[in-house]
Amino acid sequence: MSMFDGLKYRSVSSPIHSIDPRAKLVYVCVLFVISVLFSQLIPLLIILLIQVPLVVLARVKREWLRLLRGSTFFALLIFAMNVISLYFYGASQSIYSIIEHALAMSVRFIVLVESFSIFFLTTSPDMLGLSMEQMGVPYELCFAFTTAIRFIPVLAEEAQTIIDAQRARGLDLEGGNFMKRIRNYIPILIPLIVSAIRRSIELAEAMESRAWGATKKRTNLYVLNMRRRDYAFILLSLLMLAVSLYVWLAIRIPSLIQILEDLNIL
Amino acid sequence: MAIIEARNLTYTYPLSEKPAFKNVNLSIEKGEFVLLTGPSGCGKTTLCRCFNGLIPHFYGGKLEGEIIVAGLRTVDHPIHELAQHVGLVFQNPENQLFALNVEKDVAFGLENLGYPRDEIRRRVDWALKVTGIYDLRSKPPFELSGGQQQRVAIASVLAMQPEIIVLDEPTSFLDPLTARNILEVIYQLNRSLGITVVLVEHRLDLVARYANRIIVMNNGEIIADGEPRRVFLDENVKLVGIGVPKVVKLYLLLKEEGFDLGRVPLSPEEAYEAIAEVLAHDRG
């Protein structure tokens, strides 16, 4: 669970939290583009580092660090895969540049995780649903999204109850090999699914009783308004994109190896 | 004209052969507080689903006879239209709250109906205040207790300002004290706002004092219908095994022993008064 905690919204007040979700979405998209644009280690490291002040500003350092720790496994996996594939199948390169390239790929992954986590840690699902609605996503989809999030804790609690109940009846969840362990979870999953279906019928009933689908022109209690600083945030993101594009087109980015060689360290 | 009128109503669920209830005749007047009770599986919940058109529109099945609610034949009107006249509150509060905060949940029905925003705001605030949860308005539902969640559920149907509120065992997930507070809220809706209340409930000890009419169902039929004091003494009702309030049992026991309290008590307070009166009379 620790890894997913890094994507779970916490209600804290900070300048980043109060930025309009749509502006933050632009930011995430920009970072996505930039990190795909560059495949060299140095620019990716820079992108990684310039996001840190944002995390500090948003006061979500602890959750963010936990997420990074959770993603080290995948980062290492990416590193290993790249080293292996470049070493055996790539054009002949020095081992240093192979390592640098593989490292760059891992950092790219971490940058993506970092920016997504900044988005999800600081945007309440409610506001996210609302901004989806205002961006023209059909209401049914937005509703399904927020309802799914609303029921995560409920289902988690229910799963725990079922696990406890089945254990009390002598179910052994730990024993056996991998396949056996997966099979052990069947007595948990079946009641969980059945009760989720029952729950969904009750939910549908309650929705119908609250005039679901009465009119195509649904209104909303809350409305998101873009303020000046939201526009400023978007502008800043776009500026970052422009600078990156310029660097990408006009400047030959040196690799870390070259710099080190020039400095006679290697 | 009665606000709920059912004539020879018979309903059979799809894939079922036996009707859930048969030949129900019922007429509820505006402003009544009706308690609907009976053993499990007697058809109470099914009857509630007929009041706002969930039957037949949502469930399908075969509905015979006629039911008119707030002047509308439910078979001819969609659920969302009926929902504005009849608010339905369900047993499990958890499964009737969808939003990530209380306020948004209470607004849900009004948003669906396309009300302008300031009207929604006004009605949401009103409903939150009437049910005593205004302070909780920005909390997520999973941080609330069962009783608070049920208040939110009541507030969210109340915001649509229905003439009738139907509550299907709203207290069965709650402890007695919380249940009593919820019933008190419902009673106030009936008393001060004149909303017609149909309450399905097993805990007759708690509810008897509020209702001015009790309908008892058994095996899909209405077996008793009338003033609580009369219904509780009905022989048929005793045979069904519904939990007649303890104070009524006390009344009957005392009567067997030769002490007539005069009037069937519906709450411990009433019983206390009646007994005190009899004792004072005996001494004097």
mmCIF file of C-alpha atoms in Angstrom, chain A:
data_model
loop_
_atom_site.group_PDB
_atom_site.id
_atom_site.type_symbol
_atom_site.label_atom_id
_atom_site.label_comp_id
_atom_site.label_asym_id
_atom_site.label_seq_id
_atom_site.Cartn_x
_atom_site.Cartn_y
_atom_site.Cartn_z
ATOM 1 C CA MET A 1 0.000 0.000 0.000
ATOM 2 C CA SER A 2 2.868 2.350 0.714
ATOM 3 C CA MET A 3 3.456 3.106 -2.946
ATOM 4 C CA PHE A 4 -0.179 4.025 -3.599
ATOM 5 C CA ASP A 5 -0.222 6.318 -0.593
ATOM 6 C CA GLY A 6 1.985 8.549 -2.705
ATOM 7 C CA LEU A 7 -0.886 9.030 -5.115
ATOM 8 C CA LYS A 8 -3.606 9.507 -2.506
ATOM 9 C CA TYR A 9 -4.892 12.981 -2.001
ATOM 10 C CA ARG A 10 -4.329 14.575 1.385
ATOM 11 C CA SER A 11 -6.272 17.607 2.325
ATOM 12 C CA VAL A 12 -3.609 20.164 3.250
ATOM 13 C CA SER A 13 -3.716 23.816 2.338
ATOM 14 C CA SER A 14 -0.838 24.993 0.211
ATOM 15 C CA PRO A 15 -0.370 27.247 -2.804
ATOM 16 C CA ILE A 16 -0.050 24.169 -5.023
ATOM 17 C CA HIS A 17 -3.250 22.616 -3.691
ATOM 18 C CA SER A 18 -5.254 25.687 -4.535
ATOM 19 C CA ILE A 19 -4.162 25.799 -8.165
ATOM 20 C CA ASP A 20 -6.915 24.870 -10.597
ATOM 21 C CA PRO A 21 -6.708 21.162 -11.573
ATOM 22 C CA ARG A 22 -6.794 22.115 -15.247
ATOM 23 C CA ALA A 23 -3.680 24.258 -14.830
ATOM 24 C CA LYS A 24 -1.963 21.399 -13.039
ATOM 25 C CA LEU A 25 -3.020 19.060 -15.806
ATOM 26 C CA VAL A 26 -1.274 21.307 -18.320
ATOM 27 C CA TYR A 27 1.817 21.163 -16.131
ATOM 28 C CA VAL A 28 1.745 17.353 -15.985
ATOM 29 C CA CYS A 29 1.326 17.128 -19.768
ATOM 30 C CA VAL A 30 4.210 19.535 -20.341
ATOM 31 C CA LEU A 31 6.465 17.523 -18.071
ATOM 32 C CA PHE A 32 5.418 14.358 -19.807
ATOM 33 C CA VAL A 33 6.370 15.818 -23.191
ATOM 34 C CA ILE A 34 9.674 17.175 -21.915
ATOM 35 C CA SER A 35 10.723 13.940 -20.296
ATOM 36 C CA VAL A 36 9.942 12.008 -23.446
ATOM 37 C CA LEU A 37 11.718 14.616 -25.551
ATOM 38 C CA PHE A 38 15.066 14.193 -23.845
ATOM 39 C CA SER A 39 16.845 10.919 -23.521
ATOM 40 C CA GLN A 40 20.095 12.276 -22.070
ATOM 41 C CA LEU A 41 20.886 12.080 -18.403
ATOM 42 C CA ILE A 42 21.733 15.731 -17.734
ATOM 43 C CA PRO A 43 18.464 17.378 -18.862
ATOM 44 C CA LEU A 44 16.402 14.646 -17.174
ATOM 45 C CA LEU A 45 18.276 15.196 -13.916
ATOM 46 C CA ILE A 46 17.589 18.914 -14.198
ATOM 47 C CA ILE A 47 13.868 18.269 -14.672
ATOM 48 C CA LEU A 48 13.917 15.944 -11.690
ATOM 49 C CA LEU A 49 15.522 18.590 -9.494
ATOM 50 C CA ILE A 50 13.484 21.619 -10.528
ATOM 51 C CA GLN A 51 10.323 19.847 -9.389
ATOM 52 C CA VAL A 52 11.597 19.423 -5.846
ATOM 53 C CA PRO A 53 10.755 23.009 -4.761
ATOM 54 C CA LEU A 54 7.200 22.365 -5.951
ATOM 55 C CA VAL A 55 6.950 19.324 -3.703
ATOM 56 C CA VAL A 56 8.283 21.305 -0.769
ATOM 57 C CA LEU A 57 5.860 24.137 -1.508
ATOM 58 C CA ALA A 58 2.952 21.684 -1.620
ATOM 59 C CA ARG A 59 3.965 20.248 1.778
ATOM 60 C CA VAL A 60 3.700 16.655 0.642
ATOM 61 C CA LYS A 61 7.368 15.753 1.022
ATOM 62 C CA ARG A 62 6.808 12.678 3.159
ATOM 63 C CA GLU A 63 4.220 11.054 0.871
ATOM 64 C CA TRP A 64 6.308 11.959 -2.140
ATOM 65 C CA LEU A 65 9.463 10.383 -0.727
ATOM 66 C CA ARG A 66 7.515 7.264 0.119
ATOM 67 C CA LEU A 67 6.316 7.074 -3.469
ATOM 68 C CA LEU A 68 9.864 7.438 -4.752
ATOM 69 C CA ARG A 69 10.991 4.684 -2.460
ATOM 70 C CA GLY A 70 8.144 2.543 -3.719
ATOM 71 C CA SER A 71 9.144 3.119 -7.303
ATOM 72 C CA THR A 72 12.849 2.244 -6.846
ATOM 73 C CA PHE A 73 12.089 -1.371 -7.722
ATOM 74 C CA PHE A 74 10.708 -0.374 -11.124
ATOM 75 C CA ALA A 75 13.511 2.126 -11.641
ATOM 76 C CA LEU A 76 16.084 -0.613 -10.985
ATOM 77 C CA LEU A 77 14.225 -2.949 -13.304
ATOM 78 C CA ILE A 78 14.280 -0.344 -16.073
ATOM 79 C CA PHE A 79 17.983 0.237 -15.452
ATOM 80 C CA ALA A 80 18.799 -3.474 -15.653
ATOM 81 C CA MET A 81 16.703 -4.042 -18.767
ATOM 82 C CA ASN A 82 18.385 -1.157 -20.544
ATOM 83 C CA VAL A 83 21.885 -2.238 -19.592
ATOM 84 C CA ILE A 84 21.234 -5.797 -20.738
ATOM 85 C CA SER A 85 19.567 -4.870 -24.017
ATOM 86 C CA LEU A 86 22.173 -2.220 -24.921
ATOM 87 C CA TYR A 87 25.065 -4.469 -23.989
ATOM 88 C CA PHE A 88 23.889 -7.439 -25.998
ATOM 89 C CA TYR A 89 21.872 -5.914 -28.815
ATOM 90 C CA GLY A 90 22.919 -2.280 -29.076
ATOM 91 C CA ALA A 91 25.619 -0.817 -31.268
ATOM 92 C CA SER A 92 29.011 -1.192 -29.651
ATOM 93 C CA GLN A 93 29.286 1.477 -26.993
ATOM 94 C CA SER A 94 31.535 1.911 -24.038
ATOM 95 C CA ILE A 95 30.177 0.465 -20.823
ATOM 96 C CA TYR A 96 30.092 3.971 -19.321
ATOM 97 C CA SER A 97 27.780 5.358 -21.952
ATOM 98 C CA ILE A 98 25.561 2.294 -21.649
ATOM 99 C CA ILE A 99 25.275 2.893 -17.932
ATOM 100 C CA GLU A 100 24.616 6.575 -18.487
ATOM 101 C CA HIS A 101 21.844 5.827 -20.970
ATOM 102 C CA ALA A 102 20.223 3.233 -18.720
ATOM 103 C CA LEU A 103 20.435 5.658 -15.826
ATOM 104 C CA ALA A 104 18.736 8.303 -17.964
ATOM 105 C CA MET A 105 15.840 5.934 -18.639
ATOM 106 C CA SER A 106 15.402 5.257 -14.926
ATOM 107 C CA VAL A 107 15.472 8.974 -14.179
ATOM 108 C CA ARG A 108 12.876 9.557 -16.903
ATOM 109 C CA PHE A 109 10.600 7.069 -15.160
ATOM 110 C CA ILE A 110 11.137 8.786 -11.818
ATOM 111 C CA VAL A 111 10.401 12.191 -13.359
ATOM 112 C CA LEU A 112 7.084 10.875 -14.674
ATOM 113 C CA VAL A 113 6.182 9.365 -11.323
ATOM 114 C CA GLU A 114 7.216 12.590 -9.625
ATOM 115 C CA SER A 115 5.035 14.858 -11.727
ATOM 116 C CA PHE A 116 2.011 12.550 -11.572
ATOM 117 C CA SER A 117 2.361 12.311 -7.838
ATOM 118 C CA ILE A 118 2.520 16.101 -7.494
ATOM 119 C CA PHE A 119 -0.726 16.223 -9.426
ATOM 120 C CA PHE A 120 -2.578 13.519 -7.508
ATOM 121 C CA LEU A 121 -1.236 14.479 -4.086
ATOM 122 C CA THR A 122 -2.454 18.033 -4.434
ATOM 123 C CA THR A 123 -5.722 17.615 -6.356
ATOM 124 C CA SER A 124 -8.828 16.400 -4.552
ATOM 125 C CA PRO A 125 -10.675 13.758 -6.602
ATOM 126 C CA ASP A 126 -13.789 15.876 -6.272
ATOM 127 C CA MET A 127 -12.124 18.839 -7.915
ATOM 128 C CA LEU A 128 -10.595 16.567 -10.510
ATOM 129 C CA GLY A 129 -14.020 15.164 -11.360
ATOM 130 C CA LEU A 130 -15.405 18.669 -11.525
ATOM 131 C CA SER A 131 -12.683 19.901 -13.832
ATOM 132 C CA MET A 132 -13.198 16.863 -16.051
ATOM 133 C CA GLU A 133 -16.861 17.822 -16.203
ATOM 134 C CA GLN A 134 -16.043 21.408 -17.088
ATOM 135 C CA MET A 135 -13.644 20.266 -19.766
ATOM 136 C CA GLY A 136 -16.544 18.516 -21.445
ATOM 137 C CA VAL A 137 -16.034 14.907 -20.321
ATOM 138 C CA PRO A 138 -19.534 13.290 -20.193
ATOM 139 C CA TYR A 139 -21.013 13.517 -16.703
ATOM 140 C CA GLU A 140 -21.577 9.753 -16.488
ATOM 141 C CA LEU A 141 -17.831 9.185 -16.741
ATOM 142 C CA CYS A 142 -16.972 11.848 -14.177
ATOM 143 C CA PHE A 143 -19.566 10.407 -11.820
ATOM 144 C CA ALA A 144 -18.191 6.894 -12.249
ATOM 145 C CA PHE A 145 -14.725 8.247 -11.490
ATOM 146 C CA THR A 146 -15.606 10.101 -8.277
ATOM 147 C CA THR A 147 -17.872 7.282 -7.093
ATOM 148 C CA ALA A 148 -15.108 4.741 -7.628
ATOM 149 C CA ILE A 149 -12.810 6.843 -5.463
ATOM 150 C CA ARG A 150 -15.514 7.358 -2.870
ATOM 151 C CA PHE A 151 -15.961 3.589 -2.489
ATOM 152 C CA ILE A 152 -12.290 2.609 -2.255
ATOM 153 C CA PRO A 153 -12.173 2.921 1.560
ATOM 154 C CA VAL A 154 -15.549 1.183 1.863
ATOM 155 C CA LEU A 155 -14.427 -1.797 -0.190
ATOM 156 C CA ALA A 156 -11.067 -1.935 1.570
ATOM 157 C CA GLU A 157 -12.846 -2.148 4.895
ATOM 158 C CA GLU A 158 -15.161 -4.815 3.568
ATOM 159 C CA ALA A 159 -12.257 -6.849 2.200
ATOM 160 C CA GLN A 160 -10.673 -6.738 5.651
ATOM 161 C CA THR A 161 -13.902 -7.930 7.272
ATOM 162 C CA ILE A 162 -14.144 -10.827 4.816
ATOM 163 C CA ILE A 163 -10.498 -11.752 5.369
ATOM 164 C CA ASP A 164 -11.046 -11.780 9.127
ATOM 165 C CA ALA A 165 -14.236 -13.817 8.778
ATOM 166 C CA GLN A 166 -12.613 -16.406 6.514
ATOM 167 C CA ARG A 167 -9.593 -16.646 8.783
ATOM 168 C CA ALA A 168 -11.905 -17.239 11.713
ATOM 169 C CA ARG A 169 -13.262 -20.170 9.695
ATOM 170 C CA GLY A 170 -9.751 -21.549 9.326
ATOM 171 C CA LEU A 171 -8.666 -20.177 5.953
ATOM 172 C CA ASP A 172 -4.894 -20.109 5.595
ATOM 173 C CA LEU A 173 -3.785 -17.214 3.440
ATOM 174 C CA GLU A 174 -0.029 -17.518 3.851
ATOM 175 C CA GLY A 175 0.828 -21.135 3.155
ATOM 176 C CA GLY A 176 1.882 -22.834 -0.056
ATOM 177 C CA ASN A 177 3.644 -21.882 -3.260
ATOM 178 C CA PHE A 178 2.806 -18.984 -5.542
ATOM 179 C CA MET A 179 -0.177 -20.611 -7.302
ATOM 180 C CA LYS A 180 -1.525 -21.921 -4.021
ATOM 181 C CA ARG A 181 -1.350 -18.463 -2.536
ATOM 182 C CA ILE A 182 -3.326 -16.998 -5.389
ATOM 183 C CA ARG A 183 -5.923 -19.752 -5.024
ATOM 184 C CA ASN A 184 -6.133 -18.942 -1.313
ATOM 185 C CA TYR A 185 -7.640 -15.600 -2.196
ATOM 186 C CA ILE A 186 -10.635 -17.058 -4.034
ATOM 187 C CA PRO A 187 -12.719 -17.367 -0.823
ATOM 188 C CA ILE A 188 -12.006 -13.666 -0.244
ATOM 189 C CA LEU A 189 -12.695 -12.475 -3.764
ATOM 190 C CA ILE A 190 -16.001 -14.226 -4.352
ATOM 191 C CA PRO A 191 -17.854 -12.743 -1.365
ATOM 192 C CA LEU A 192 -16.238 -9.386 -2.090
ATOM 193 C CA ILE A 193 -17.464 -9.364 -5.684
ATOM 194 C CA VAL A 194 -20.930 -10.580 -4.763
ATOM 195 C CA SER A 195 -21.316 -7.882 -2.144
ATOM 196 C CA ALA A 196 -19.953 -5.241 -4.511
ATOM 197 C CA ILE A 197 -22.620 -6.192 -7.051
ATOM 198 C CA ARG A 198 -25.328 -6.027 -4.389
ATOM 199 C CA ARG A 199 -23.991 -2.671 -3.315
ATOM 200 C CA SER A 200 -24.114 -1.401 -6.868
ATOM 201 C CA ILE A 201 -27.804 -2.315 -7.133
ATOM 202 C CA GLU A 202 -28.533 -0.391 -3.953
ATOM 203 C CA LEU A 203 -26.522 2.523 -5.278
ATOM 204 C CA ALA A 204 -28.470 2.510 -8.529
ATOM 205 C CA GLU A 205 -31.708 2.522 -6.555
ATOM 206 C CA ALA A 206 -30.559 5.481 -4.501
ATOM 207 C CA MET A 207 -29.415 7.328 -7.625
ATOM 208 C CA GLU A 208 -32.778 6.787 -9.312
ATOM 209 C CA SER A 209 -34.511 8.039 -6.178
ATOM 210 C CA ARG A 210 -32.459 11.230 -6.385
ATOM 211 C CA ALA A 211 -33.616 12.075 -9.903
ATOM 212 C CA TRP A 212 -30.625 10.687 -11.771
ATOM 213 C CA GLY A 213 -30.824 11.549 -15.470
ATOM 214 C CA ALA A 214 -33.752 13.950 -15.048
ATOM 215 C CA THR A 215 -32.327 16.499 -17.433
ATOM 216 C CA LYS A 216 -29.535 16.669 -19.960
ATOM 217 C CA LYS A 217 -28.643 20.115 -18.669
ATOM 218 C CA ARG A 218 -27.343 19.159 -15.277
ATOM 219 C CA THR A 219 -26.180 21.966 -13.003
ATOM 220 C CA ASN A 220 -23.466 21.913 -10.397
ATOM 221 C CA LEU A 221 -23.143 23.223 -6.861
ATOM 222 C CA TYR A 222 -19.490 24.098 -7.415
ATOM 223 C CA VAL A 223 -17.915 25.884 -10.331
ATOM 224 C CA LEU A 224 -14.192 26.088 -10.915
ATOM 225 C CA ASN A 225 -12.963 29.477 -11.944
ATOM 226 C CA MET A 226 -9.518 30.061 -13.372
ATOM 227 C CA ARG A 227 -7.796 32.849 -11.500
ATOM 228 C CA ARG A 228 -4.822 34.918 -12.465
ATOM 229 C CA ARG A 229 -2.294 32.688 -10.759
ATOM 230 C CA ASP A 230 -3.749 29.617 -12.485
ATOM 231 C CA TYR A 231 -3.085 31.291 -15.810
ATOM 232 C CA ALA A 232 0.367 32.236 -14.550
ATOM 233 C CA PHE A 233 1.015 28.603 -13.690
ATOM 234 C CA ILE A 234 -0.060 27.503 -17.166
ATOM 235 C CA LEU A 235 2.105 30.209 -18.704
ATOM 236 C CA LEU A 236 5.067 29.034 -16.656
ATOM 237 C CA SER A 237 4.508 25.449 -17.780
ATOM 238 C CA LEU A 238 4.312 26.499 -21.412
ATOM 239 C CA LEU A 239 7.432 28.588 -20.996
ATOM 240 C CA MET A 240 9.205 25.518 -19.684
ATOM 241 C CA LEU A 241 8.039 23.626 -22.746
ATOM 242 C CA ALA A 242 9.286 26.381 -25.059
ATOM 243 C CA VAL A 243 12.688 26.514 -23.413
ATOM 244 C CA SER A 244 13.006 22.756 -23.580
ATOM 245 C CA LEU A 245 12.070 22.713 -27.246
ATOM 246 C CA TYR A 246 14.636 25.397 -27.935
ATOM 247 C CA VAL A 247 17.340 23.479 -26.069
ATOM 248 C CA TRP A 248 16.347 20.290 -27.827
ATOM 249 C CA LEU A 249 16.553 21.882 -31.280
ATOM 250 C CA ALA A 250 19.434 24.280 -30.931
ATOM 251 C CA ILE A 251 21.875 22.925 -28.383
ATOM 252 C CA ARG A 252 23.859 19.740 -28.605
ATOM 253 C CA ILE A 253 23.523 18.298 -25.153
ATOM 254 C CA PRO A 254 26.787 16.864 -23.863
ATOM 255 C CA SER A 255 26.694 13.554 -22.109
ATOM 256 C CA LEU A 256 27.934 13.276 -18.566
ATOM 257 C CA ILE A 257 30.713 10.944 -19.734
ATOM 258 C CA GLN A 258 32.065 13.560 -22.121
ATOM 259 C CA ILE A 259 32.143 16.199 -19.444
ATOM 260 C CA LEU A 260 33.903 13.874 -17.081
ATOM 261 C CA GLU A 261 36.393 12.905 -19.786
ATOM 262 C CA ASP A 262 37.066 16.525 -20.622
ATOM 263 C CA LEU A 263 37.753 17.184 -16.982
ATOM 264 C CA ASN A 264 40.182 14.251 -17.021
ATOM 265 C CA ILE A 265 38.387 12.451 -14.279
ATOM 266 C CA LEU A 266 37.827 9.274 -16.247
#
